[in-house]
Amino acid sequence: MVLRKLVAGNWKMNGSLAALGELAAIREAADRNASVDVAICPPFTLIAAAVASQPGLTIGAQDCHADDKGAHTGCISAVMLREAGAKMVIVGHSERRADQHETDAEVHAKAEAAIRNGQIAIVCVGETEAERDAGRAVAIVEGQLDGSIPRAADGAQLVVAYEPVWAIGTGRTPSVADVAEMHAAIRTKLVSLLGSAGTGVRILYGGSVKPDNARELLSVADVDGALVGGASLTAAQFVPIIEGAAACA
Ligand code: PEP
């Protein structure tokens, strides 16, 4: 099934009120390339200001707590994100799995929280370099999907992002054949977990997507978009990726 492509930018712990100036050109590119969905996920502190500055652009968040409220100092709930205007939430990014020791069970609960609050959960999975070298990449990702994917979700609520850990921020990408093999395996796994709804869940590729490799990666079967880190920080880099996705749509 050909799904509508999604190009989502993950600003990580970058950006400032001044950086929101990039959003006007990104929103214009989203409008020009209406066959593609576009989103930017800035830090929590910029979400409301980003929504206010570009109401026509989809704004997301980079994490949420599994609970809607409570005694969790420093955490942000999906309810709060919804109020701030976030329409999507990235959960289980490998940086959080590593730095905050997030488990599949926690990622699953966070994805449930996002969906419960009317947001699209972007669940990230991906193997380390050692796991790939050991020939375990597909098995690792299948295990993460088993543990992280809410079983009642469908394509309107859930997106999966395949992000090989060794490709994030390194300028390295897997071969087209490796991306194709992994995305096909993820699709098969989603169908086994979700039934026919698994055919409608978009599978993004993430890891060093840049203007010069976006078209090649986005034309692989079952690559339904991209999760973009560094190259989403400026319109100059992000807009050509949106255009690349539109060319493959
Ligand atoms: C990411 O961290 O989600 C990511 C894909 O980063 P980069 O594009 O910088 O590799």
PDB file of C-alpha atoms and ligand atoms in Angstrom:
ATOM      1  CA  MET A   1       0.000   0.000   0.000  1.00  0.00           C
ATOM      2  CA  VAL A   2       1.338   3.465  -0.833  1.00  0.00           C
ATOM      3  CA  LEU A   3       0.968   5.682   2.221  1.00  0.00           C
ATOM      4  CA  ARG A   4       1.124   9.447   2.444  1.00  0.00           C
ATOM      5  CA  LYS A   5       4.688  10.375   3.313  1.00  0.00           C
ATOM      6  CA  LEU A   6       5.536  12.154   6.575  1.00  0.00           C
ATOM      7  CA  VAL A   7       8.672  14.247   6.989  1.00  0.00           C
ATOM      8  CA  ALA A   8       9.162  15.049  10.666  1.00  0.00           C
ATOM      9  CA  GLY A   9      11.946  17.174  12.108  1.00  0.00           C
ATOM     10  CA  ASN A  10      13.361  16.385  15.551  1.00  0.00           C
ATOM     11  CA  TRP A  11      15.118  19.462  16.910  1.00  0.00           C
ATOM     12  CA  LYS A  12      16.331  17.572  20.017  1.00  0.00           C
ATOM     13  CA  MET A  13      17.774  19.986  22.622  1.00  0.00           C
ATOM     14  CA  ASN A  14      18.345  22.687  20.017  1.00  0.00           C
ATOM     15  CA  GLY A  15      16.505  25.817  19.034  1.00  0.00           C
ATOM     16  CA  SER A  16      15.393  29.044  20.598  1.00  0.00           C
ATOM     17  CA  LEU A  17      12.681  31.597  20.094  1.00  0.00           C
ATOM     18  CA  ALA A  18      14.885  33.128  17.391  1.00  0.00           C
ATOM     19  CA  ALA A  19      15.126  29.740  15.627  1.00  0.00           C
ATOM     20  CA  LEU A  20      11.353  29.730  15.161  1.00  0.00           C
ATOM     21  CA  GLY A  21      12.055  32.099  12.286  1.00  0.00           C
ATOM     22  CA  GLU A  22      12.933  28.963  10.283  1.00  0.00           C
ATOM     23  CA  LEU A  23       9.346  27.774  10.510  1.00  0.00           C
ATOM     24  CA  ALA A  24       7.860  30.247   8.033  1.00  0.00           C
ATOM     25  CA  ALA A  25       9.828  28.814   5.106  1.00  0.00           C
ATOM     26  CA  ILE A  26       9.167  25.264   6.319  1.00  0.00           C
ATOM     27  CA  ARG A  27       5.427  25.960   6.477  1.00  0.00           C
ATOM     28  CA  GLU A  28       5.532  27.474   2.981  1.00  0.00           C
ATOM     29  CA  ALA A  29       7.292  24.344   1.694  1.00  0.00           C
ATOM     30  CA  ALA A  30       4.677  22.189   3.419  1.00  0.00           C
ATOM     31  CA  ASP A  31       1.937  24.190   1.702  1.00  0.00           C
ATOM     32  CA  ARG A  32       3.636  23.902  -1.709  1.00  0.00           C
ATOM     33  CA  ASN A  33       4.103  20.150  -1.285  1.00  0.00           C
ATOM     34  CA  ALA A  34       0.653  19.267  -0.048  1.00  0.00           C
ATOM     35  CA  SER A  35       1.018  15.578  -0.984  1.00  0.00           C
ATOM     36  CA  VAL A  36       3.389  15.204   1.986  1.00  0.00           C
ATOM     37  CA  ASP A  37       2.756  15.636   5.723  1.00  0.00           C
ATOM     38  CA  VAL A  38       5.331  17.826   7.473  1.00  0.00           C
ATOM     39  CA  ALA A  39       5.952  18.265  11.193  1.00  0.00           C
ATOM     40  CA  ILE A  40       8.534  19.870  13.461  1.00  0.00           C
ATOM     41  CA  CYS A  41       9.164  18.612  17.002  1.00  0.00           C
ATOM     42  CA  PRO A  42      10.953  21.370  18.920  1.00  0.00           C
ATOM     43  CA  PRO A  43      11.878  21.274  22.634  1.00  0.00           C
ATOM     44  CA  PHE A  44       8.909  21.470  25.027  1.00  0.00           C
ATOM     45  CA  THR A  45       9.540  25.142  25.802  1.00  0.00           C
ATOM     46  CA  LEU A  46       9.079  26.164  22.174  1.00  0.00           C
ATOM     47  CA  ILE A  47       5.941  24.170  21.333  1.00  0.00           C
ATOM     48  CA  ALA A  48       3.331  26.795  22.170  1.00  0.00           C
ATOM     49  CA  ALA A  49       5.338  29.573  20.543  1.00  0.00           C
ATOM     50  CA  ALA A  50       5.888  27.431  17.440  1.00  0.00           C
ATOM     51  CA  VAL A  51       2.155  26.753  17.153  1.00  0.00           C
ATOM     52  CA  ALA A  52       1.408  30.451  17.619  1.00  0.00           C
ATOM     53  CA  SER A  53       3.955  31.517  15.027  1.00  0.00           C
ATOM     54  CA  GLN A  54       2.827  29.008  12.341  1.00  0.00           C
ATOM     55  CA  PRO A  55      -0.673  27.722  13.091  1.00  0.00           C
ATOM     56  CA  GLY A  56      -0.756  25.904   9.730  1.00  0.00           C
ATOM     57  CA  LEU A  57       2.291  23.765  10.501  1.00  0.00           C
ATOM     58  CA  THR A  58       2.038  20.528  12.494  1.00  0.00           C
ATOM     59  CA  ILE A  59       4.072  20.792  15.695  1.00  0.00           C
ATOM     60  CA  GLY A  60       4.991  17.779  17.799  1.00  0.00           C
ATOM     61  CA  ALA A  61       6.935  16.913  20.930  1.00  0.00           C
ATOM     62  CA  GLN A  62       9.951  14.704  21.601  1.00  0.00           C
ATOM     63  CA  ASP A  63       8.674  12.760  24.619  1.00  0.00           C
ATOM     64  CA  CYS A  64       5.795  12.528  27.087  1.00  0.00           C
ATOM     65  CA  HIS A  65       5.156  10.880  30.424  1.00  0.00           C
ATOM     66  CA  ALA A  66       3.008   7.751  30.510  1.00  0.00           C
ATOM     67  CA  ASP A  67       0.641   9.302  33.076  1.00  0.00           C
ATOM     68  CA  ASP A  68      -1.680  12.200  32.399  1.00  0.00           C
ATOM     69  CA  LYS A  69      -0.764  13.998  35.643  1.00  0.00           C
ATOM     70  CA  GLY A  70       0.827  13.382  39.011  1.00  0.00           C
ATOM     71  CA  ALA A  71       3.938  13.589  41.164  1.00  0.00           C
ATOM     72  CA  HIS A  72       6.601  13.353  38.449  1.00  0.00           C
ATOM     73  CA  THR A  73       8.834  16.374  38.896  1.00  0.00           C
ATOM     74  CA  GLY A  74      10.240  17.704  35.667  1.00  0.00           C
ATOM     75  CA  CYS A  75       8.069  15.546  33.400  1.00  0.00           C
ATOM     76  CA  ILE A  76       5.494  16.621  30.821  1.00  0.00           C
ATOM     77  CA  SER A  77       2.274  14.739  30.089  1.00  0.00           C
ATOM     78  CA  ALA A  78       0.527  14.211  26.786  1.00  0.00           C
ATOM     79  CA  VAL A  79      -2.397  16.215  28.205  1.00  0.00           C
ATOM     80  CA  MET A  80      -0.076  19.196  28.658  1.00  0.00           C
ATOM     81  CA  LEU A  81       1.370  18.729  25.190  1.00  0.00           C
ATOM     82  CA  ARG A  82      -2.110  18.638  23.689  1.00  0.00           C
ATOM     83  CA  GLU A  83      -2.939  21.890  25.468  1.00  0.00           C
ATOM     84  CA  ALA A  84       0.264  23.429  24.096  1.00  0.00           C
ATOM     85  CA  GLY A  85      -0.834  22.417  20.589  1.00  0.00           C
ATOM     86  CA  ALA A  86       1.349  19.364  19.898  1.00  0.00           C
ATOM     87  CA  LYS A  87      -0.249  16.920  17.476  1.00  0.00           C
ATOM     88  CA  MET A  88       2.457  14.249  17.529  1.00  0.00           C
ATOM     89  CA  VAL A  89       4.827  12.829  20.125  1.00  0.00           C
ATOM     90  CA  ILE A  90       8.108  11.037  19.429  1.00  0.00           C
ATOM     91  CA  VAL A  91       8.575   8.236  21.957  1.00  0.00           C
ATOM     92  CA  GLY A  92      11.433   5.813  22.498  1.00  0.00           C
ATOM     93  CA  HIS A  93      14.086   7.785  20.631  1.00  0.00           C
ATOM     94  CA  SER A  94      17.392   5.922  20.968  1.00  0.00           C
ATOM     95  CA  GLU A  95      18.921   8.902  22.783  1.00  0.00           C
ATOM     96  CA  ARG A  96      16.238   8.547  25.467  1.00  0.00           C
ATOM     97  CA  ARG A  97      16.530   4.749  25.494  1.00  0.00           C
ATOM     98  CA  ALA A  98      20.273   5.256  26.156  1.00  0.00           C
ATOM     99  CA  ASP A  99      20.423   8.435  28.279  1.00  0.00           C
ATOM    100  CA  GLN A 100      17.218   7.956  30.303  1.00  0.00           C
ATOM    101  CA  HIS A 101      17.344   4.129  30.213  1.00  0.00           C
ATOM    102  CA  GLU A 102      13.833   3.929  28.759  1.00  0.00           C
ATOM    103  CA  THR A 103      12.578   0.371  28.349  1.00  0.00           C
ATOM    104  CA  ASP A 104      10.220  -0.997  25.721  1.00  0.00           C
ATOM    105  CA  ALA A 105       7.498  -1.197  28.389  1.00  0.00           C
ATOM    106  CA  GLU A 106       7.908   2.514  29.183  1.00  0.00           C
ATOM    107  CA  VAL A 107       7.897   3.404  25.490  1.00  0.00           C
ATOM    108  CA  HIS A 108       4.712   1.357  25.081  1.00  0.00           C
ATOM    109  CA  ALA A 109       3.056   3.229  27.970  1.00  0.00           C
ATOM    110  CA  LYS A 110       4.143   6.606  26.557  1.00  0.00           C
ATOM    111  CA  ALA A 111       2.791   5.722  23.121  1.00  0.00           C
ATOM    112  CA  GLU A 112      -0.512   4.731  24.765  1.00  0.00           C
ATOM    113  CA  ALA A 113      -0.591   8.076  26.582  1.00  0.00           C
ATOM    114  CA  ALA A 114      -0.035  10.040  23.396  1.00  0.00           C
ATOM    115  CA  ILE A 115      -2.736   8.104  21.542  1.00  0.00           C
ATOM    116  CA  ARG A 116      -5.136   8.349  24.482  1.00  0.00           C
ATOM    117  CA  ASN A 117      -4.778  12.117  24.238  1.00  0.00           C
ATOM    118  CA  GLY A 118      -5.448  12.304  20.535  1.00  0.00           C
ATOM    119  CA  GLN A 119      -1.869  12.607  19.368  1.00  0.00           C
ATOM    120  CA  ILE A 120       0.057  10.538  16.834  1.00  0.00           C
ATOM    121  CA  ALA A 121       2.752   8.479  18.563  1.00  0.00           C
ATOM    122  CA  ILE A 122       6.000   8.153  16.606  1.00  0.00           C
ATOM    123  CA  VAL A 123       7.619   5.060  18.122  1.00  0.00           C
ATOM    124  CA  CYS A 124      11.365   4.852  17.430  1.00  0.00           C
ATOM    125  CA  VAL A 125      13.235   1.582  17.060  1.00  0.00           C
ATOM    126  CA  GLY A 126      16.707   0.712  15.806  1.00  0.00           C
ATOM    127  CA  GLU A 127      19.749  -1.420  16.366  1.00  0.00           C
ATOM    128  CA  THR A 128      23.250  -0.481  17.531  1.00  0.00           C
ATOM    129  CA  GLU A 129      26.266  -1.026  15.304  1.00  0.00           C
ATOM    130  CA  ALA A 130      27.368  -4.026  17.364  1.00  0.00           C
ATOM    131  CA  GLU A 131      23.924  -5.588  16.979  1.00  0.00           C
ATOM    132  CA  ARG A 132      24.018  -5.095  13.201  1.00  0.00           C
ATOM    133  CA  ASP A 133      27.546  -6.465  12.966  1.00  0.00           C
ATOM    134  CA  ALA A 134      26.372  -9.523  14.880  1.00  0.00           C
ATOM    135  CA  GLY A 135      23.609 -10.093  12.312  1.00  0.00           C
ATOM    136  CA  ARG A 136      20.917  -9.331  14.901  1.00  0.00           C
ATOM    137  CA  ALA A 137      19.500  -6.054  13.521  1.00  0.00           C
ATOM    138  CA  VAL A 138      16.126  -7.410  12.405  1.00  0.00           C
ATOM    139  CA  ALA A 139      15.658  -9.511  15.549  1.00  0.00           C
ATOM    140  CA  ILE A 140      16.467  -6.508  17.782  1.00  0.00           C
ATOM    141  CA  VAL A 141      13.995  -4.268  15.992  1.00  0.00           C
ATOM    142  CA  GLU A 142      11.297  -6.958  16.026  1.00  0.00           C
ATOM    143  CA  GLY A 143      11.804  -7.296  19.776  1.00  0.00           C
ATOM    144  CA  GLN A 144      11.496  -3.519  20.259  1.00  0.00           C
ATOM    145  CA  LEU A 145       8.271  -3.528  18.245  1.00  0.00           C
ATOM    146  CA  ASP A 146       6.913  -6.423  20.303  1.00  0.00           C
ATOM    147  CA  GLY A 147       7.545  -4.452  23.485  1.00  0.00           C
ATOM    148  CA  SER A 148       6.685  -0.924  22.345  1.00  0.00           C
ATOM    149  CA  ILE A 149       3.703  -1.019  19.989  1.00  0.00           C
ATOM    150  CA  PRO A 150       0.199  -0.447  21.415  1.00  0.00           C
ATOM    151  CA  ARG A 151      -1.866  -3.303  20.035  1.00  0.00           C
ATOM    152  CA  ALA A 152      -5.064  -1.325  19.390  1.00  0.00           C
ATOM    153  CA  ALA A 153      -3.368   1.365  17.295  1.00  0.00           C
ATOM    154  CA  ASP A 154      -3.896   2.088  13.633  1.00  0.00           C
ATOM    155  CA  GLY A 155      -2.253   4.255  11.014  1.00  0.00           C
ATOM    156  CA  ALA A 156      -4.104   7.382  12.142  1.00  0.00           C
ATOM    157  CA  GLN A 157      -2.593   7.052  15.619  1.00  0.00           C
ATOM    158  CA  LEU A 158       0.758   5.371  15.168  1.00  0.00           C
ATOM    159  CA  VAL A 159       3.938   5.909  13.147  1.00  0.00           C
ATOM    160  CA  VAL A 160       7.094   3.803  13.487  1.00  0.00           C
ATOM    161  CA  ALA A 161      10.520   5.365  12.916  1.00  0.00           C
ATOM    162  CA  TYR A 162      13.367   2.983  12.081  1.00  0.00           C
ATOM    163  CA  GLU A 163      16.530   4.738  13.208  1.00  0.00           C
ATOM    164  CA  PRO A 164      19.725   2.681  13.274  1.00  0.00           C
ATOM    165  CA  VAL A 165      21.562   4.075  16.305  1.00  0.00           C
ATOM    166  CA  TRP A 166      24.880   4.121  14.439  1.00  0.00           C
ATOM    167  CA  ALA A 167      23.399   6.304  11.674  1.00  0.00           C
ATOM    168  CA  ILE A 168      22.071   9.066  13.947  1.00  0.00           C
ATOM    169  CA  GLY A 169      24.109  12.230  13.684  1.00  0.00           C
ATOM    170  CA  THR A 170      27.054  10.407  12.113  1.00  0.00           C
ATOM    171  CA  GLY A 171      26.613  11.134   8.410  1.00  0.00           C
ATOM    172  CA  ARG A 172      26.476   7.369   7.809  1.00  0.00           C
ATOM    173  CA  THR A 173      23.418   5.594   6.404  1.00  0.00           C
ATOM    174  CA  PRO A 174      22.581   1.947   5.776  1.00  0.00           C
ATOM    175  CA  SER A 175      22.594   0.691   2.190  1.00  0.00           C
ATOM    176  CA  VAL A 176      19.346   0.918   0.280  1.00  0.00           C
ATOM    177  CA  ALA A 177      19.181  -2.894   0.423  1.00  0.00           C
ATOM    178  CA  ASP A 178      19.510  -2.871   4.221  1.00  0.00           C
ATOM    179  CA  VAL A 179      16.828  -0.185   4.555  1.00  0.00           C
ATOM    180  CA  ALA A 180      14.532  -2.181   2.257  1.00  0.00           C
ATOM    181  CA  GLU A 181      15.115  -5.393   4.228  1.00  0.00           C
ATOM    182  CA  MET A 182      14.434  -3.703   7.567  1.00  0.00           C
ATOM    183  CA  HIS A 183      11.337  -1.802   6.448  1.00  0.00           C
ATOM    184  CA  ALA A 184       9.875  -4.975   4.931  1.00  0.00           C
ATOM    185  CA  ALA A 185      10.540  -6.815   8.196  1.00  0.00           C
ATOM    186  CA  ILE A 186       8.915  -4.002  10.190  1.00  0.00           C
ATOM    187  CA  ARG A 187       5.857  -4.081   7.923  1.00  0.00           C
ATOM    188  CA  THR A 188       5.512  -7.835   8.392  1.00  0.00           C
ATOM    189  CA  LYS A 189       5.854  -7.452  12.144  1.00  0.00           C
ATOM    190  CA  LEU A 190       3.286  -4.637  12.291  1.00  0.00           C
ATOM    191  CA  VAL A 191       0.766  -6.788  10.429  1.00  0.00           C
ATOM    192  CA  SER A 192       1.413  -9.669  12.800  1.00  0.00           C
ATOM    193  CA  LEU A 193       0.868  -7.329  15.785  1.00  0.00           C
ATOM    194  CA  LEU A 194      -1.989  -5.178  14.482  1.00  0.00           C
ATOM    195  CA  GLY A 195      -3.624  -7.247  11.764  1.00  0.00           C
ATOM    196  CA  SER A 196      -4.698  -5.350   8.653  1.00  0.00           C
ATOM    197  CA  ALA A 197      -4.242  -2.014  10.523  1.00  0.00           C
ATOM    198  CA  GLY A 198      -0.510  -2.699  10.316  1.00  0.00           C
ATOM    199  CA  THR A 199      -0.596  -2.067   6.572  1.00  0.00           C
ATOM    200  CA  GLY A 200      -1.623   1.553   7.225  1.00  0.00           C
ATOM    201  CA  VAL A 201       1.062   2.458   9.777  1.00  0.00           C
ATOM    202  CA  ARG A 202       3.739   4.670   8.278  1.00  0.00           C
ATOM    203  CA  ILE A 203       7.338   3.541   8.694  1.00  0.00           C
ATOM    204  CA  LEU A 204       9.819   6.421   8.645  1.00  0.00           C
ATOM    205  CA  TYR A 205      13.539   6.060   8.079  1.00  0.00           C
ATOM    206  CA  GLY A 206      15.751   8.204  10.335  1.00  0.00           C
ATOM    207  CA  GLY A 207      19.507   8.620  10.613  1.00  0.00           C
ATOM    208  CA  SER A 208      21.576  11.203   8.730  1.00  0.00           C
ATOM    209  CA  VAL A 209      18.861  12.046   6.210  1.00  0.00           C
ATOM    210  CA  LYS A 210      20.135  15.040   4.228  1.00  0.00           C
ATOM    211  CA  PRO A 211      19.066  16.876   1.072  1.00  0.00           C
ATOM    212  CA  ASP A 212      21.469  14.786  -1.034  1.00  0.00           C
ATOM    213  CA  ASN A 213      20.304  11.329   0.115  1.00  0.00           C
ATOM    214  CA  ALA A 214      16.626  11.963   0.866  1.00  0.00           C
ATOM    215  CA  ARG A 215      15.232  10.970  -2.519  1.00  0.00           C
ATOM    216  CA  GLU A 216      17.149   7.698  -2.652  1.00  0.00           C
ATOM    217  CA  LEU A 217      16.063   6.699   0.856  1.00  0.00           C
ATOM    218  CA  LEU A 218      12.472   7.887   0.426  1.00  0.00           C
ATOM    219  CA  SER A 219      11.974   5.907  -2.771  1.00  0.00           C
ATOM    220  CA  VAL A 220      12.647   2.568  -1.054  1.00  0.00           C
ATOM    221  CA  ALA A 221       9.534   0.374  -0.674  1.00  0.00           C
ATOM    222  CA  ASP A 222       7.835   0.793   2.708  1.00  0.00           C
ATOM    223  CA  VAL A 223       9.790   3.962   3.495  1.00  0.00           C
ATOM    224  CA  ASP A 224       6.818   6.196   4.217  1.00  0.00           C
ATOM    225  CA  GLY A 225       8.774   9.268   5.233  1.00  0.00           C
ATOM    226  CA  ALA A 226      11.728  10.447   7.255  1.00  0.00           C
ATOM    227  CA  LEU A 227      12.551  11.459  10.808  1.00  0.00           C
ATOM    228  CA  VAL A 228      15.207  14.122  10.461  1.00  0.00           C
ATOM    229  CA  GLY A 229      17.468  15.458  13.199  1.00  0.00           C
ATOM    230  CA  GLY A 230      20.302  17.832  12.291  1.00  0.00           C
ATOM    231  CA  ALA A 231      18.992  18.692   8.843  1.00  0.00           C
ATOM    232  CA  SER A 232      15.650  19.845  10.272  1.00  0.00           C
ATOM    233  CA  LEU A 233      17.191  22.749  12.151  1.00  0.00           C
ATOM    234  CA  THR A 234      17.268  25.059   9.152  1.00  0.00           C
ATOM    235  CA  ALA A 235      14.789  25.577   6.359  1.00  0.00           C
ATOM    236  CA  ALA A 236      17.715  25.572   3.917  1.00  0.00           C
ATOM    237  CA  GLN A 237      18.362  21.888   4.711  1.00  0.00           C
ATOM    238  CA  PHE A 238      14.858  20.730   5.604  1.00  0.00           C
ATOM    239  CA  VAL A 239      12.927  22.162   2.652  1.00  0.00           C
ATOM    240  CA  PRO A 240      14.843  20.110   0.030  1.00  0.00           C
ATOM    241  CA  ILE A 241      14.044  16.981   2.062  1.00  0.00           C
ATOM    242  CA  ILE A 242      10.329  17.878   1.981  1.00  0.00           C
ATOM    243  CA  GLU A 243      10.654  18.403  -1.775  1.00  0.00           C
ATOM    244  CA  GLY A 244      12.470  15.077  -2.126  1.00  0.00           C
ATOM    245  CA  ALA A 245       9.625  13.339  -0.319  1.00  0.00           C
ATOM    246  CA  ALA A 246       7.066  15.020  -2.568  1.00  0.00           C
ATOM    247  CA  ALA A 247       8.979  13.831  -5.627  1.00  0.00           C
ATOM    248  CA  CYS A 248       8.656  10.250  -4.335  1.00  0.00           C
ATOM    249  CA  ALA A 249       5.001  10.575  -3.257  1.00  0.00           C
TER     250      ALA A 249
HETATM  251  C1  PEP B   1      17.248  11.634  14.983  1.00  0.00           C
HETATM  252  O1  PEP B   1      17.900  11.748  15.992  1.00  0.00           O
HETATM  253  O2  PEP B   1      16.039  11.387  15.046  1.00  0.00           O
HETATM  254  C2  PEP B   1      17.947  11.776  13.704  1.00  0.00           C
HETATM  255  C3  PEP B   1      17.437  11.155  12.689  1.00  0.00           C
HETATM  256  O3  PEP B   1      19.100  12.525  13.703  1.00  0.00           O
HETATM  257  P1  PEP B   1      20.019  12.895  12.439  1.00  0.00           P
HETATM  258  O4  PEP B   1      19.117  13.161  11.261  1.00  0.00           O
HETATM  259  O5  PEP B   1      20.780  14.100  12.868  1.00  0.00           O
HETATM  260  O6  PEP B   1      20.885  11.694  12.181  1.00  0.00           O
END
